[in-house]
Tab-separated table of C-alpha atoms in Angstrom:
chain	number	residue	atom	x	y	z
A	1	CYS	CA	86.793	234.901	25.946
A	2	GLU	CA	90.163	236.748	25.823
A	3	GLY	CA	91.491	238.168	22.746
A	4	GLY	CA	87.611	238.085	21.505
A	5	LYS	CA	86.587	234.810	21.109
A	6	ARG	CA	83.586	232.297	21.713
A	7	LEU	CA	82.564	229.523	21.757
A	8	PHE	CA	79.516	227.449	22.793
A	9	VAL	CA	78.776	224.732	24.840
A	10	ARG	CA	75.647	222.618	24.612
A	11	TYR	CA	75.127	220.273	28.163
A	12	LEU	CA	74.242	216.969	27.593
A	13	ASP	CA	73.035	214.969	30.674
A	14	ASN	CA	75.584	215.578	33.249
A	15	SER	CA	77.591	213.648	30.984
A	16	ALA	CA	78.790	214.815	27.945
A	17	ALA	CA	79.314	218.281	26.400
A	18	TRP	CA	79.333	220.124	22.943
A	19	VAL	CA	81.394	222.645	21.815
A	20	ILE	CA	81.020	224.218	18.876
A	21	LEU	CA	82.988	226.598	17.212
A	22	PRO	CA	82.856	228.644	14.198
A	23	ASP	CA	84.523	226.146	12.046
A	24	ARG	CA	83.303	222.742	13.620
A	25	GLU	CA	81.586	220.807	16.294
A	26	PHE	CA	82.499	217.895	18.964
A	27	ARG	CA	80.967	216.102	21.548
A	28	LEU	CA	83.125	216.415	25.141
A	29	ASN	CA	82.766	213.328	27.702
A	30	LYS	CA	82.767	214.471	30.950
A	31	ALA	CA	86.214	213.822	32.593
A	32	THR	CA	87.441	213.267	36.188
A	33	SER	CA	88.892	216.506	37.300
A	34	GLY	CA	90.720	217.597	40.833
A	35	THR	CA	89.082	221.151	40.826
A	36	GLY	CA	86.660	222.824	38.870
A	37	THR	CA	84.117	220.489	36.138
A	38	ARG	CA	86.641	218.763	32.142
A	39	TYR	CA	85.302	217.466	29.348
A	40	SER	CA	87.697	215.546	26.853
A	41	ASN	CA	87.304	213.515	24.333
A	42	GLY	CA	90.967	212.391	25.120
A	43	ASN	CA	92.901	215.304	22.209
A	44	ALA	CA	89.910	218.602	23.335
A	45	THR	CA	89.712	219.228	26.960
A	46	LEU	CA	87.175	221.707	27.920
A	47	ASP	CA	88.371	223.125	32.149
A	48	ILE	CA	85.138	224.987	33.673
A	49	SER	CA	86.247	226.425	37.097
A	50	ASP	CA	84.878	228.918	38.897
A	51	ASN	CA	82.352	229.581	36.213
A	52	VAL	CA	85.499	230.526	33.575
A	53	ALA	CA	86.522	228.147	31.263
A	54	THR	CA	89.012	226.977	29.060
A	55	LEU	CA	89.146	225.523	25.916
A	56	SER	CA	92.592	223.438	24.466
A	57	ASP	CA	93.061	221.381	21.624
A	58	GLY	CA	95.306	218.872	22.555
A	59	ALA	CA	99.157	221.089	24.256
A	60	THR	CA	97.563	224.075	22.887
A	61	VAL	CA	95.421	226.776	24.541
A	62	THR	CA	92.724	227.553	21.820
A	63	HIS	CA	90.692	230.021	24.202
A	64	ALA	CA	91.008	231.756	27.954
A	65	GLY	CA	89.528	232.916	29.598
A	66	CYS	CA	85.644	232.601	28.376
A	67	LYS	CA	82.474	233.303	30.829
A	68	ALA	CA	79.284	232.520	30.024
A	69	SER	CA	77.502	235.211	28.760
A	70	GLY	CA	73.223	235.317	27.351
A	71	GLY	CA	70.337	233.077	26.986
């Protein structure tokens, strides 16, 4: 991600995603999105479009420009 930040995402049966950060972990359920894929829990939101992910916590973007890497 931009700024050297990292996050890990584990997908759960195409209906949810588990986000793993250095200081916490949480589940996001798949949500309706106009373009790309969106997962949300009502507060945090993970948007994925063209293999680039953005994680927002409320109105604040915490991780931007995240791309998949390695295994």
